[in-house]
Tab-separated table of C-alpha atoms (C1' of nucleotides) in Angstrom:
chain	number	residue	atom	x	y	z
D	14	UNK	CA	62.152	162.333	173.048
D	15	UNK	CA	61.931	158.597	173.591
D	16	UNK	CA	62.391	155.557	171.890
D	17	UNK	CA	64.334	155.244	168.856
D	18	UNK	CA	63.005	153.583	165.323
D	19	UNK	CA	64.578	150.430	164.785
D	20	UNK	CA	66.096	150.245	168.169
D	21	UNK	CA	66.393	146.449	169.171
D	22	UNK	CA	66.945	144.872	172.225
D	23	UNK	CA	69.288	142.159	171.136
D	24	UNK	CA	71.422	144.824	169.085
D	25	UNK	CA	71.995	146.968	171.581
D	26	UNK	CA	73.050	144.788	174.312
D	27	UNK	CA	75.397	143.530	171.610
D	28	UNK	CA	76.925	146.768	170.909
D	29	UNK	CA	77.244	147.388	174.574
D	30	UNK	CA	79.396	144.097	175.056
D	31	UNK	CA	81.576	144.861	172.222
D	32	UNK	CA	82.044	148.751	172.774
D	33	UNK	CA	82.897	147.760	176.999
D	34	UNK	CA	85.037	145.050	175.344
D	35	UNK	CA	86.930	148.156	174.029
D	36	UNK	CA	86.721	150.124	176.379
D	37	UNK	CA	88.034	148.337	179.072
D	38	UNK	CA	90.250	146.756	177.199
D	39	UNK	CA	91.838	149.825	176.272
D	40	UNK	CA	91.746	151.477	179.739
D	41	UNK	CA	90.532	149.625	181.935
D	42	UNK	CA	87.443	148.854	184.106
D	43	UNK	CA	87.098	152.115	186.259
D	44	UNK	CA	88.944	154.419	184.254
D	45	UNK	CA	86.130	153.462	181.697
D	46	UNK	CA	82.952	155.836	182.346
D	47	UNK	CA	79.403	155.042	181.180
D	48	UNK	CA	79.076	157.759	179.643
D	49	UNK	CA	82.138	156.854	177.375
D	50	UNK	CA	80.449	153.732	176.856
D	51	UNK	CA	77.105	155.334	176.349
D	52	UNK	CA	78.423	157.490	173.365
D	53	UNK	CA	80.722	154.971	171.744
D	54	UNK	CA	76.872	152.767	171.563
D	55	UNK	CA	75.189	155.852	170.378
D	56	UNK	CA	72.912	156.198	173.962
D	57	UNK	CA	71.978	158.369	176.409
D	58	UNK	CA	73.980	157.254	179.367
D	59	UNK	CA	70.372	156.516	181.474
D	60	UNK	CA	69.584	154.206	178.717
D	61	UNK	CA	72.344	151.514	179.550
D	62	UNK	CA	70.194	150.850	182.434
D	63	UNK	CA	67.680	149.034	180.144
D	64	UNK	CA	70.144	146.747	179.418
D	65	UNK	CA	72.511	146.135	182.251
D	66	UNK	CA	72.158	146.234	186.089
D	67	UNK	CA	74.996	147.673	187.211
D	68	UNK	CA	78.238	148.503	186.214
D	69	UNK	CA	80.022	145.621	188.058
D	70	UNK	CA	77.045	143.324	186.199
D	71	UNK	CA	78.554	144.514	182.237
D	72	UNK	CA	82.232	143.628	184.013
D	73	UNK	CA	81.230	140.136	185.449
D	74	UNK	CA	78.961	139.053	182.450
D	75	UNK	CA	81.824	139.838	179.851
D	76	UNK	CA	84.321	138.056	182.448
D	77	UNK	CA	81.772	134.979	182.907
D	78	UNK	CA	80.931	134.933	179.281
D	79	UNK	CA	84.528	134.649	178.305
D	80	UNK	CA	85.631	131.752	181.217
D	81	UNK	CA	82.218	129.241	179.821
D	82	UNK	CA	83.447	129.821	176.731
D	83	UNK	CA	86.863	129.297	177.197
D	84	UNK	CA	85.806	126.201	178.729
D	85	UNK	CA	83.395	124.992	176.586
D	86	UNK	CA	86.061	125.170	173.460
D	87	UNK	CA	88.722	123.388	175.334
D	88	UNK	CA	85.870	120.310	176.364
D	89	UNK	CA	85.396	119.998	172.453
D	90	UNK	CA	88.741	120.533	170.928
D	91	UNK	CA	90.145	117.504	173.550
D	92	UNK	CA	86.963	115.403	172.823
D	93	UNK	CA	88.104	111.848	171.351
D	94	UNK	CA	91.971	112.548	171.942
D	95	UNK	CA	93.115	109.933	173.816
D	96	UNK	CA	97.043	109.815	174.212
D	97	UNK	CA	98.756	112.747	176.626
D	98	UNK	CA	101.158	113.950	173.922
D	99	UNK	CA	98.951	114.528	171.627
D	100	UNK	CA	96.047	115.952	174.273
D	101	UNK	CA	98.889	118.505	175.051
D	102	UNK	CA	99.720	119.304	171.994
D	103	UNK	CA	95.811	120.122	171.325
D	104	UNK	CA	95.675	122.299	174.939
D	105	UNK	CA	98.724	124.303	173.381
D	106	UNK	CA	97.545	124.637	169.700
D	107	UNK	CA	94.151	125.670	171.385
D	108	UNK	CA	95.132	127.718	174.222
D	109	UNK	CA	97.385	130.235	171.692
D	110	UNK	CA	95.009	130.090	168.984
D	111	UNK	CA	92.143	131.545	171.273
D	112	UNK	CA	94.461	133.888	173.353
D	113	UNK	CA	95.453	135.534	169.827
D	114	UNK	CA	91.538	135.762	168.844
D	115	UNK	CA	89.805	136.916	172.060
D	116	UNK	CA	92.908	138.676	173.156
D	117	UNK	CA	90.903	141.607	174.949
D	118	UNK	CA	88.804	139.089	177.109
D	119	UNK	CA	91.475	137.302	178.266
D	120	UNK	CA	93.237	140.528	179.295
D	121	UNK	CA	90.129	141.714	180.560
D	122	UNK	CA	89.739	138.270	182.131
D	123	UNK	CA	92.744	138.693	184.487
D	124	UNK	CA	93.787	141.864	184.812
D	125	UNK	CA	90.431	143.187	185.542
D	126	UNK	CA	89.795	139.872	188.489
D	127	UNK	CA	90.300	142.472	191.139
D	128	UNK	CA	87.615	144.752	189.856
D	129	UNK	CA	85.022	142.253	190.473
D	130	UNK	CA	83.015	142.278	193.825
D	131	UNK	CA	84.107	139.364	195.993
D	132	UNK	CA	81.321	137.337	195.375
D	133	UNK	CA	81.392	137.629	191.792
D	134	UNK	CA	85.238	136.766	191.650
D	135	UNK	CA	85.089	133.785	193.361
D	136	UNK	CA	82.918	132.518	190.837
D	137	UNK	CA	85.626	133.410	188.021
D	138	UNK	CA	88.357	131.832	189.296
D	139	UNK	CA	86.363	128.641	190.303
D	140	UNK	CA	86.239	128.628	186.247
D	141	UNK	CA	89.384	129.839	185.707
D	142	UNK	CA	90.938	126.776	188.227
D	143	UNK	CA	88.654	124.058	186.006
D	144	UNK	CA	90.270	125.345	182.951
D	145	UNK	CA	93.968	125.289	184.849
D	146	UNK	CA	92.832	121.832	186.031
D	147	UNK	CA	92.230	120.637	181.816
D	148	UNK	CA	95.936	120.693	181.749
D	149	UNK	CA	97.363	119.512	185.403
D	150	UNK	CA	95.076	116.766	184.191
D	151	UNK	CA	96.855	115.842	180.972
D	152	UNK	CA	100.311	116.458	182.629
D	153	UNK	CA	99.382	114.080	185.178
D	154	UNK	CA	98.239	111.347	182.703
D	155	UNK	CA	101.412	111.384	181.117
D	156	UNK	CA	103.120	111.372	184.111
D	157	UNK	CA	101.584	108.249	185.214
D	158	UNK	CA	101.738	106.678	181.696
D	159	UNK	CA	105.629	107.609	181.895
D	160	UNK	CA	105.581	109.444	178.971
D	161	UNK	CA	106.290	112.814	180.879
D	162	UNK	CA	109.144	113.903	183.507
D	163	UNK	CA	107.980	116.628	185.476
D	164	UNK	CA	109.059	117.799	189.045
D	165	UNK	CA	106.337	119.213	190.364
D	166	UNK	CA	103.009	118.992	188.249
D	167	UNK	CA	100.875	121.975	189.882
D	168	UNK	CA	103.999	124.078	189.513
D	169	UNK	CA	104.637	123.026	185.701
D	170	UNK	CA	101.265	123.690	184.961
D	171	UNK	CA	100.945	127.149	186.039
D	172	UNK	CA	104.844	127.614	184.256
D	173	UNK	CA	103.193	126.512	181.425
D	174	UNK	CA	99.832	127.982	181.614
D	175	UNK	CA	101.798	131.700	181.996
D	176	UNK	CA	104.287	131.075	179.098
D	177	UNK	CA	101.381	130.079	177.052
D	178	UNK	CA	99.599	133.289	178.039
D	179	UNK	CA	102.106	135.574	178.060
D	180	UNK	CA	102.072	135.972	174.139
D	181	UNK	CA	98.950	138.303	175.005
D	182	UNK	CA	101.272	141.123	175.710
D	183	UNK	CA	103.195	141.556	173.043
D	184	UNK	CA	101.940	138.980	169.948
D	185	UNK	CA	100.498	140.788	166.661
D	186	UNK	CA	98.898	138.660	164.346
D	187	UNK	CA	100.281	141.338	161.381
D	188	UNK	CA	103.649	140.838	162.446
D	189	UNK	CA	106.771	138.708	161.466
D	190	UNK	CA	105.911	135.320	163.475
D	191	UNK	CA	102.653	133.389	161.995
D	192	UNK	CA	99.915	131.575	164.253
D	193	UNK	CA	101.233	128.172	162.729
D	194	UNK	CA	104.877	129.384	163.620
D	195	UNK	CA	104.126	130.455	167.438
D	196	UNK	CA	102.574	127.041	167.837
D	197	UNK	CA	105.634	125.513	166.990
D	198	UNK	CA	107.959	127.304	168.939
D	199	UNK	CA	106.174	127.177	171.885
D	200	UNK	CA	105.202	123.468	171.665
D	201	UNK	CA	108.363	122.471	170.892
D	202	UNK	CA	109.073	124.515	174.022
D	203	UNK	CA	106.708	123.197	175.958
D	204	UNK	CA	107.552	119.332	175.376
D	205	UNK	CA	111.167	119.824	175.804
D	206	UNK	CA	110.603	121.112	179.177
D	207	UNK	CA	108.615	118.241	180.001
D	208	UNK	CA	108.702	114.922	177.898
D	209	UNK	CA	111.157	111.841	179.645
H	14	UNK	CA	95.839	172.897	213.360
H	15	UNK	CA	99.250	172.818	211.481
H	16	UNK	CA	102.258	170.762	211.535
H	17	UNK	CA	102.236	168.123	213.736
H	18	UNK	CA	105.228	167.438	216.413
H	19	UNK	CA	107.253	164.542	215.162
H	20	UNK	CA	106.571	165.445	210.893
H	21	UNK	CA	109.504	164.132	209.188
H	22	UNK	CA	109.685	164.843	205.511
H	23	UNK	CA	111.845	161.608	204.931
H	24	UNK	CA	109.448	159.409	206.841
H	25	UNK	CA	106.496	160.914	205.248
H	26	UNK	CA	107.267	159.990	201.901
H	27	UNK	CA	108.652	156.732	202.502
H	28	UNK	CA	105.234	156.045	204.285
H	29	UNK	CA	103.764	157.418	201.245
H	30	UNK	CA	105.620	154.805	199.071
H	31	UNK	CA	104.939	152.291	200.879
H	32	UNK	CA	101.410	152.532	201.302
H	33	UNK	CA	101.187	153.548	197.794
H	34	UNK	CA	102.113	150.481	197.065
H	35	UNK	CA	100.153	148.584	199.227
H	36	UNK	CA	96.922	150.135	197.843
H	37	UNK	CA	97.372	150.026	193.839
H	38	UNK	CA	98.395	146.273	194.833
H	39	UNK	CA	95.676	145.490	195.942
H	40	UNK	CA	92.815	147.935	194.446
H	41	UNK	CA	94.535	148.992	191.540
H	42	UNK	CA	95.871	152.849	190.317
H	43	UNK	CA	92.196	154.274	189.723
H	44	UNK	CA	90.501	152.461	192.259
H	45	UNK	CA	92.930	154.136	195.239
H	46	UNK	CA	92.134	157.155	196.032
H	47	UNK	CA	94.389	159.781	197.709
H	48	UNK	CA	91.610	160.059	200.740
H	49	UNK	CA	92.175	156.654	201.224
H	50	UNK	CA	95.973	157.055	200.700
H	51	UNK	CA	96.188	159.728	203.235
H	52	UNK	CA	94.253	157.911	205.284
H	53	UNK	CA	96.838	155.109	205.502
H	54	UNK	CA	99.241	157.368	206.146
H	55	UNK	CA	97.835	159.383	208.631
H	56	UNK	CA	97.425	162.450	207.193
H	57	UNK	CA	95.227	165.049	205.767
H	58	UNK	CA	94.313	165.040	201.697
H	59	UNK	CA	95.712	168.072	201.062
H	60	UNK	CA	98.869	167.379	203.321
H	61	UNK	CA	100.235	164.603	200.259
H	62	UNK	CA	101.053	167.386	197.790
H	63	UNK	CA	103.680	168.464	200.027
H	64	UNK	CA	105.347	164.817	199.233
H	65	UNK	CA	104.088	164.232	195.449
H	66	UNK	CA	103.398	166.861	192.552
H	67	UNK	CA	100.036	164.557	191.352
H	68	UNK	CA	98.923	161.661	191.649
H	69	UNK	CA	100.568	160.705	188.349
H	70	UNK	CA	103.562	160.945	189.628
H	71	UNK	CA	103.418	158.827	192.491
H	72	UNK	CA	102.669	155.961	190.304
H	73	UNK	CA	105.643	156.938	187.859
H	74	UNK	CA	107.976	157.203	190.604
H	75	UNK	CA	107.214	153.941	192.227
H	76	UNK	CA	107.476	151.945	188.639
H	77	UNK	CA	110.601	154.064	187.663
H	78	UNK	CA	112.106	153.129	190.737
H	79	UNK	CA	111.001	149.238	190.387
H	80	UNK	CA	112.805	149.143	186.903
H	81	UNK	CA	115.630	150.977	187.864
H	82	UNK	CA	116.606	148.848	190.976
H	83	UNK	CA	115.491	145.598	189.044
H	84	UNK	CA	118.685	146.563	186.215
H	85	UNK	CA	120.546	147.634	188.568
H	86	UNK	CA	120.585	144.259	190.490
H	87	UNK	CA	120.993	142.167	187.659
H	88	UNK	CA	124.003	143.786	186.151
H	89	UNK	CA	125.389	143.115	189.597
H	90	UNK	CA	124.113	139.714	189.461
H	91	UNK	CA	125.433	139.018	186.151
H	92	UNK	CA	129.125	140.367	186.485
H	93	UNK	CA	131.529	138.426	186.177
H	94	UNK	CA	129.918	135.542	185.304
H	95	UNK	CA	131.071	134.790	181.563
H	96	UNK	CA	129.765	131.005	180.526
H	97	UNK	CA	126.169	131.395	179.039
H	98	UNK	CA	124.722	128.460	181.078
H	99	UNK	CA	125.568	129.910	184.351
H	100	UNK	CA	124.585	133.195	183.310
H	101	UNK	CA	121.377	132.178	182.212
H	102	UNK	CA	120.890	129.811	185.480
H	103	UNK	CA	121.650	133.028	187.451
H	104	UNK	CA	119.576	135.311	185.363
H	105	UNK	CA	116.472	133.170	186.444
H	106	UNK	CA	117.576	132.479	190.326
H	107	UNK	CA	117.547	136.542	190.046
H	108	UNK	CA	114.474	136.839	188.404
H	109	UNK	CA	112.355	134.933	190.637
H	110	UNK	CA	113.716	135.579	193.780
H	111	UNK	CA	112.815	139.387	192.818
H	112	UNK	CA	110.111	138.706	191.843
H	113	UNK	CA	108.451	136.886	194.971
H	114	UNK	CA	110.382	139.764	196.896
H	115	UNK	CA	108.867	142.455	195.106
H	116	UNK	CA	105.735	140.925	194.044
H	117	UNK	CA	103.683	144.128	194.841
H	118	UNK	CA	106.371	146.628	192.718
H	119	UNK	CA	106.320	143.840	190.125
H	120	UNK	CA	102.716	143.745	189.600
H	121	UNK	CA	102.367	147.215	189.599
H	122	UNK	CA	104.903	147.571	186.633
H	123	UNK	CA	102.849	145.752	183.936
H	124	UNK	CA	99.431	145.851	185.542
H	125	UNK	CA	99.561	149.813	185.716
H	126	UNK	CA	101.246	150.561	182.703
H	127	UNK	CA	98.089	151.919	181.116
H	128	UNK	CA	97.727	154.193	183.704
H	129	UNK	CA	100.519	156.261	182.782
H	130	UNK	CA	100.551	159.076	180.389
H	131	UNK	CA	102.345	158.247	177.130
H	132	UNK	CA	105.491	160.136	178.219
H	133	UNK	CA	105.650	158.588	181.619
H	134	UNK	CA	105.086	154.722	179.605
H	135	UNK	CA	107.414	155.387	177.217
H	136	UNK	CA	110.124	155.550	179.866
H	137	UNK	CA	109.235	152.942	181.380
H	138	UNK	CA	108.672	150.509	178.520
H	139	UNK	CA	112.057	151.803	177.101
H	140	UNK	CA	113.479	149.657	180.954
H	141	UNK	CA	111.823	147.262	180.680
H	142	UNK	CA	112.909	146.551	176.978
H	143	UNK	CA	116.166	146.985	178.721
H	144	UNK	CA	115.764	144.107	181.047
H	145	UNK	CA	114.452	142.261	178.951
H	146	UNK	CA	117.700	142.526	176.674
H	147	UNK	CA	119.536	140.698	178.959
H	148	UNK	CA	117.972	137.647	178.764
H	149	UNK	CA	117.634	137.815	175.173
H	150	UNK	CA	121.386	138.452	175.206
H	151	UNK	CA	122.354	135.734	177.405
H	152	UNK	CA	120.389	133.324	174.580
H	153	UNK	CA	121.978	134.873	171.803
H	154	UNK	CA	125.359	134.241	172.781
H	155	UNK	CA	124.698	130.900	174.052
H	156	UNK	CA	123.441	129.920	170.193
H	157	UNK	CA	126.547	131.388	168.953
H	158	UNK	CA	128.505	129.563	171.180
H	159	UNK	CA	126.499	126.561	169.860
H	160	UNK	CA	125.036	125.774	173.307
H	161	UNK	CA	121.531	126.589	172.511
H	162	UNK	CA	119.108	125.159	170.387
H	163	UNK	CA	116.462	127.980	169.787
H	164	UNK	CA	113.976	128.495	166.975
H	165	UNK	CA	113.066	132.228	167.476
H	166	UNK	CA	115.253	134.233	169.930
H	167	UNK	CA	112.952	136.938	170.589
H	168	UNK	CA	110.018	134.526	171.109
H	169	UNK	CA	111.665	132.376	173.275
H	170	UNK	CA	113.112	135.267	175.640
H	171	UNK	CA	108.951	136.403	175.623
H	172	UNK	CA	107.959	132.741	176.432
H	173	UNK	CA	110.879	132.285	179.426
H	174	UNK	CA	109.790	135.829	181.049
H	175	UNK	CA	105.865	135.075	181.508
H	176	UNK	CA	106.693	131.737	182.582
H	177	UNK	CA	109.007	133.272	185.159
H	178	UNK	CA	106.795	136.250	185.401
H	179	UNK	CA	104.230	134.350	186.439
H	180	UNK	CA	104.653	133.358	189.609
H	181	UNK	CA	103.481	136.582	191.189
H	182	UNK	CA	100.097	135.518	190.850
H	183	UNK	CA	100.155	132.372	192.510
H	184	UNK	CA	103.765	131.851	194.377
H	185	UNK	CA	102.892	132.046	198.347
H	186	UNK	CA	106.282	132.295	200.161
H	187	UNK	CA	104.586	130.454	203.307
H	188	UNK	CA	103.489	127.634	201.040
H	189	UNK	CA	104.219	123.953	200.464
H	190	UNK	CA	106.752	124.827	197.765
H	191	UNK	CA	110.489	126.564	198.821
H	192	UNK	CA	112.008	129.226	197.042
H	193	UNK	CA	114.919	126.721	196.221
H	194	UNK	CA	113.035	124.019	195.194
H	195	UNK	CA	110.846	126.883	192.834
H	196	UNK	CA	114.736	128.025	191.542
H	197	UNK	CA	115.137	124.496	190.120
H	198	UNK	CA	111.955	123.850	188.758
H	199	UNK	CA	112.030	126.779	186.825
H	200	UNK	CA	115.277	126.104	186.151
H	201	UNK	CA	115.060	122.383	184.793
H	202	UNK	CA	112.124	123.501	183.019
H	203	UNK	CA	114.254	126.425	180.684
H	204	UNK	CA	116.958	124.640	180.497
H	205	UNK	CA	115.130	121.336	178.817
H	206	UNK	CA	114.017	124.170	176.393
H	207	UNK	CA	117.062	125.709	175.413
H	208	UNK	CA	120.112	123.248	175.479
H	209	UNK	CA	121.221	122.067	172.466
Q	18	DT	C1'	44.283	146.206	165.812
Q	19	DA	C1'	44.486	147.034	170.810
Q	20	DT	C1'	47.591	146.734	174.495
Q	21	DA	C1'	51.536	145.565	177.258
Q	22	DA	C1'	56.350	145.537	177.234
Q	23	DA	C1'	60.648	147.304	175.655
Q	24	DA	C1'	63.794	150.946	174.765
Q	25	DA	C1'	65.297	155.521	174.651
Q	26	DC	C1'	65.400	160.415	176.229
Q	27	DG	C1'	66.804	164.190	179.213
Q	28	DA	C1'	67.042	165.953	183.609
Q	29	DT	C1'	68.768	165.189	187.956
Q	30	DC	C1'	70.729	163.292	192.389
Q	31	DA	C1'	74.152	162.416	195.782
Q	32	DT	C1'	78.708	161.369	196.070
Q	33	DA	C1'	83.556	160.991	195.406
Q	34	DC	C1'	87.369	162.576	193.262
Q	35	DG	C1'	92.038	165.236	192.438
Q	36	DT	C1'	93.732	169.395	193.560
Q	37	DT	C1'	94.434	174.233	195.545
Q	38	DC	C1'	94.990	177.521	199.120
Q	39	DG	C1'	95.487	180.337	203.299
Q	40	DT	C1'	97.075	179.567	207.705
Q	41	DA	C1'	99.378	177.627	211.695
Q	42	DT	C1'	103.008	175.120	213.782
Q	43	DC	C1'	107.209	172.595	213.962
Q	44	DT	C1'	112.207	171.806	212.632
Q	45	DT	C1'	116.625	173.277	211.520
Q	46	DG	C1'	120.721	175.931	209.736
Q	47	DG	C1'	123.431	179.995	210.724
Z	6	DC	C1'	118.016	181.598	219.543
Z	7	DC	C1'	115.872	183.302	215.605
Z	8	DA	C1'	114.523	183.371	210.960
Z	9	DA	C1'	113.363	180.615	207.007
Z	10	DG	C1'	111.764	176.693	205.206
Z	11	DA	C1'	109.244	172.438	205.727
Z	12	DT	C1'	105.102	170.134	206.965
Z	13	DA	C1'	100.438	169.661	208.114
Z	14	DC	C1'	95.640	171.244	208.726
Z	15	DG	C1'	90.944	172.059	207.201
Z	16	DA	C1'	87.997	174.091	204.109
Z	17	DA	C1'	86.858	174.506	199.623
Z	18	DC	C1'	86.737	174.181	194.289
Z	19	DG	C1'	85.113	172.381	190.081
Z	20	DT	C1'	84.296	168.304	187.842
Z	21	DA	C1'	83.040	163.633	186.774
Z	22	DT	C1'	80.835	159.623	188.083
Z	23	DG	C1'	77.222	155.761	188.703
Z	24	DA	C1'	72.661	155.576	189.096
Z	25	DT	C1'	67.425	156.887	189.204
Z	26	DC	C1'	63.186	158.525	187.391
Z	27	DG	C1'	59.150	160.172	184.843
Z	28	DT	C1'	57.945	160.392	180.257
Z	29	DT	C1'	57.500	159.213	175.453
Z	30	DT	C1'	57.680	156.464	171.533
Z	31	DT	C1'	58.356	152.135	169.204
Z	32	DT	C1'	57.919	147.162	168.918
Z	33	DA	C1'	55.725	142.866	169.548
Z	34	DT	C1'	52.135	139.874	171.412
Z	35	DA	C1'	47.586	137.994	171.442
DNA sequence: TATAAAAACGATCATACGTTCGTATCTTGG
DNA sequence: CCAAGATACGAACGTATGATCGTTTTTATA
């Protein structure tokens, strides 16, 4: 046998990020085998190898994928907001919204850190720090502008940053609470902790 | 060879434990292997299944045991304490102080979760739920007693948890910041968020 | 339309894994 | 002080894994 009709390039590779999306996801980096991921694509477990490098490569180019883009959204959805309230209230209504949509990267994102070689990790959380540093900035702003009261600004950030986060674990977009809702709770949460 | 002088059955198994924990810390459940564990220890493979039935179980036992100690110790914590505000401020000094005290156990307990079998999880989850009761009764009574101001109980008690959660994966005891001055951060910070 | 590149197959490699087992030695209770 | 149980060794097992390779067929370029 050999090459499939209608096989494509661009759709497999696809299929391979979503299904190791999944996968992962589901169990987690090394409990996932390529030739789970092989079969869920509909390959030959050799045949990944026309499309990735290595293992560690699918792991780091989901991770990397997921931390530009994170990045990227946050740049545009803060673009032409000017005052800190209403930049934080953007980083909040942004951070959740995208947390509940690309809930397995972000899991994947952080739980599976310490599956990455060294190298490749370092590179993640220089990201992940730029995208922590997108709100120490704004907290700082309105610090100085004396709009916010906050003890210790790296500390409130990562407070914040976790709380914000932490809906990952047990949020269902299905259940009782709505997205508009868990904005508003947590906001409102948010600003109480640290308006003046 | 066979048993070597000195082979305590005690010691052997709280070495075990120990660097148990050490390992899935820092490489994760899958990633350790029981070579490697053995290794650490100073024994043989083999020699480990005198001390554990699989490797299953090891992991089980060391989360069971994190989640039983961690409701043990706040029961203690929280007896005899009746006003809501105190019980919540001593809910959180508890929580984080465990938490940087136990950061490897604590880690372990969500990170690993998935690497349980369904019965072993279920157990688990059904403690944690536990714990996480506490807090959620603490706020409950406080809104009764009209000393709260919370929109969504349940959501809140989620929010307050990964915030406090959260400093396993950045809090460095030997840092800039005290575990005092991190009490009353955190502290301020709920508080703001919850008082009426 | 000829030709190079892309994509898949199927077999295979070396390795690492969790676990079992027979045996030998140490520790301890009666 | 001796017998029974506890503890460890070292070899081995079957299995699963990530990765490689030669080959074949399809796609796309020029």
């Amino acid at each position: 046998m050999s090459r499939t009709a209608g096989s494509s390039g661009k759709k497999t590779q696809a299929a391979i990020r979503e299904a190791g999306l999944d996968l992962i996801y589901a169990q987690g980096f090394d409990a996932m085998s390529l030739r789970q991921l092989a079969a869920r694509v509909g390959l030959q477990p050799g045949s990944l190898y026309n499309h990735i490098a290595t293992k560690q490569d699918l792991l780091y180019d989901l991770i990397h994928n997921h931390m530009v883009t994170l990045l990227e959204r946050i740049d545009a959805e803060l673009e032409g907001i000017e005052h800190p309230l209403d930049r934080l209230k953007a980083f909040i209504a942004f951070h959740l919204t995208y947390h509940i949509e690309r809930k397995r990267e972000v899991f994947i994102g952080s739980a599976e850190l310490r599956s990455l070689e060294p190298r490749n990790r370092k590179k993640i959380v220089a990201l992940r720090r730029a995208y922590e540093d997108r709100l120490s900035g704004i907290l700082e702003t309105g610090v100085a502008g004396k709009l916010f009261k906050i003890d210790d600004v790296a500390v409130s950030a990562y407070a914040i940053l976790a709380m914000l986060t932490g809906i990952c674990t047990w949020y269902d977009p299905k259940g009782r609470i709505g997205r508009r809702e868990l904005i508003d709770i947590h906001t409102r949460l948010v600003l109480q902790g640290v308006l003046k």
